[in-house]
């Protein structure tokens, strides 16, 4: 009997060469294979010649295994690893809300409940910065939506393993 595969979101952490064209080659791999990227963030590591990519994809376990095998074949990829569900996940969100003198206190109270920071205020808007996991940010948006979201920007997911486990550039592939 075949084991049923479950579809879920997977987080891939990859260390890549920090040079022109790397992002294009990695994202091109996904599009050529027909895999959708839920979230992709890239930034330099402690070594400026190396960047860390955090890639969120939704699919079955076999899809994840295939993606990792394909990533490992790319010249620009130094090391790649799937992160388990216990990894630390964060995202930053900026959200601009339309306010007036009546609803301003309620918006500020919601921001405070979610430990979000007010980063800009005008007579008709409040811009809030929030950091957290997907559930927290979506919960904040749910409560702010009735007040009128004028603009929204999200960074995408960043993730690291918990504890002493670390993906380092010293783990150069053979």
Tab-separated table of N, CA, C and O in Angstrom, residues 16 21-37 40 42 53 55 57 66-67 70-71 73-74 76-77:
chain	number	residue	atom	x	y	z
A	16	UNK	N	24.456	30.617	-0.512
A	16	UNK	CA	24.805	30.762	-1.926
A	16	UNK	C	25.899	31.812	-2.082
A	16	UNK	O	26.099	32.657	-1.210
A	21	UNK	N	23.469	37.241	-10.592
A	21	UNK	CA	22.900	36.110	-11.311
A	21	UNK	C	22.500	34.938	-10.438
A	21	UNK	O	21.763	34.061	-10.895
A	22	UNK	N	22.970	34.896	-9.192
A	22	UNK	CA	22.663	33.750	-8.330
A	22	UNK	C	21.170	33.644	-8.070
A	22	UNK	O	20.576	32.568	-8.219
A	23	UNK	N	20.540	34.739	-7.697
A	23	UNK	CA	19.107	34.720	-7.424
A	23	UNK	C	18.326	34.271	-8.656
A	23	UNK	O	17.409	33.472	-8.569
A	24	UNK	N	18.720	34.758	-9.808
A	24	UNK	CA	18.054	34.399	-11.062
A	24	UNK	C	18.174	32.899	-11.336
A	24	UNK	O	17.197	32.256	-11.754
A	25	UNK	N	19.359	32.335	-11.108
A	25	UNK	CA	19.544	30.892	-11.353
A	25	UNK	C	18.719	30.049	-10.383
A	25	UNK	O	18.119	29.047	-10.776
A	26	UNK	N	18.674	30.463	-9.124
A	26	UNK	CA	17.904	29.700	-8.140
A	26	UNK	C	16.405	29.806	-8.426
A	26	UNK	O	15.705	28.800	-8.480
A	27	UNK	N	15.911	31.017	-8.645
A	27	UNK	CA	14.475	31.168	-8.907
A	27	UNK	C	14.096	30.531	-10.242
A	27	UNK	O	12.993	29.990	-10.390
A	28	UNK	N	15.003	30.559	-11.218
A	28	UNK	CA	14.762	29.917	-12.502
A	28	UNK	C	14.584	28.416	-12.368
A	28	UNK	O	13.774	27.810	-13.081
A	29	UNK	N	15.319	27.817	-11.454
A	29	UNK	CA	15.174	26.383	-11.197
A	29	UNK	C	13.739	26.070	-10.782
A	29	UNK	O	13.140	25.102	-11.244
A	30	UNK	N	13.173	26.906	-9.923
A	30	UNK	CA	11.804	26.679	-9.460
A	30	UNK	C	10.814	26.830	-10.596
A	30	UNK	O	9.915	26.013	-10.754
A	31	UNK	N	10.965	27.875	-11.403
A	31	UNK	CA	9.996	28.102	-12.481
A	31	UNK	C	10.101	27.018	-13.560
A	31	UNK	O	9.084	26.574	-14.094
A	32	UNK	N	11.318	26.578	-13.885
A	32	UNK	CA	11.475	25.517	-14.891
A	32	UNK	C	10.818	24.215	-14.442
A	32	UNK	O	10.326	23.444	-15.250
A	33	UNK	N	10.839	23.948	-13.145
A	33	UNK	CA	10.259	22.710	-12.613
A	33	UNK	C	8.783	22.859	-12.286
A	33	UNK	O	8.132	21.897	-11.873
A	34	UNK	N	8.240	24.075	-12.401
A	34	UNK	CA	6.826	24.300	-12.111
A	34	UNK	C	6.511	24.380	-10.625
A	34	UNK	O	5.370	24.178	-10.232
A	35	UNK	N	7.502	24.672	-9.786
A	35	UNK	CA	7.276	24.810	-8.351
A	35	UNK	C	7.010	26.276	-8.036
A	35	UNK	O	7.698	27.169	-8.521
A	36	UNK	N	6.018	26.522	-7.206
A	36	UNK	CA	5.701	27.886	-6.797
A	36	UNK	C	6.463	28.215	-5.516
A	36	UNK	O	6.515	27.406	-4.593
A	37	UNK	N	7.039	29.396	-5.458
A	37	UNK	CA	7.719	29.876	-4.259
A	37	UNK	C	6.715	30.691	-3.456
A	37	UNK	O	6.187	31.683	-3.955
A	40	UNK	N	10.456	34.139	-0.598
A	40	UNK	CA	11.888	34.049	-0.869
A	40	UNK	C	12.563	35.294	-0.312
A	40	UNK	O	12.210	36.409	-0.699
A	42	UNK	N	16.483	36.950	0.745
A	42	UNK	CA	17.918	36.794	0.533
A	42	UNK	C	18.645	37.933	1.231
A	42	UNK	O	18.213	39.082	1.159
A	53	UNK	N	19.611	32.285	1.590
A	53	UNK	CA	18.281	32.313	1.005
A	53	UNK	C	17.366	31.487	1.905
A	53	UNK	O	17.706	30.367	2.270
A	55	UNK	N	13.714	29.982	1.611
A	55	UNK	CA	12.705	29.721	0.580
A	55	UNK	C	11.582	28.897	1.203
A	55	UNK	O	11.841	27.835	1.770
A	57	UNK	N	8.213	26.831	0.342
A	57	UNK	CA	7.478	26.187	-0.752
A	57	UNK	C	6.430	25.255	-0.154
A	57	UNK	O	6.632	24.698	0.913
A	66	UNK	N	13.107	16.665	-4.128
A	66	UNK	CA	13.508	16.972	-5.503
A	66	UNK	C	14.101	18.370	-5.594
A	66	UNK	O	15.124	18.578	-6.260
A	67	UNK	N	13.482	19.332	-4.933
A	67	UNK	CA	13.981	20.712	-4.947
A	67	UNK	C	15.383	20.771	-4.351
A	67	UNK	O	16.283	21.399	-4.913
A	70	UNK	N	17.958	19.350	-6.712
A	70	UNK	CA	18.226	20.265	-7.825
A	70	UNK	C	19.056	21.467	-7.366
A	70	UNK	O	19.957	21.908	-8.087
A	71	UNK	N	18.759	21.999	-6.191
A	71	UNK	CA	19.535	23.130	-5.666
A	71	UNK	C	20.994	22.740	-5.446
A	71	UNK	O	21.905	23.519	-5.735
A	73	UNK	N	22.777	20.843	-7.074
A	73	UNK	CA	23.504	20.749	-8.350
A	73	UNK	C	23.962	22.106	-8.868
A	73	UNK	O	24.826	22.168	-9.742
A	74	UNK	N	23.356	23.191	-8.378
A	74	UNK	CA	23.722	24.518	-8.867
A	74	UNK	C	25.098	24.932	-8.359
A	74	UNK	O	25.408	24.767	-7.181
A	76	UNK	N	26.336	27.868	-7.819
A	76	UNK	CA	26.318	28.969	-6.853
A	76	UNK	C	25.890	28.548	-5.452
A	76	UNK	O	26.039	29.311	-4.501
A	77	UNK	N	25.320	27.361	-5.303
A	77	UNK	CA	24.821	26.910	-4.008
A	77	UNK	C	25.950	26.237	-3.237
A	77	UNK	O	26.566	25.288	-3.699
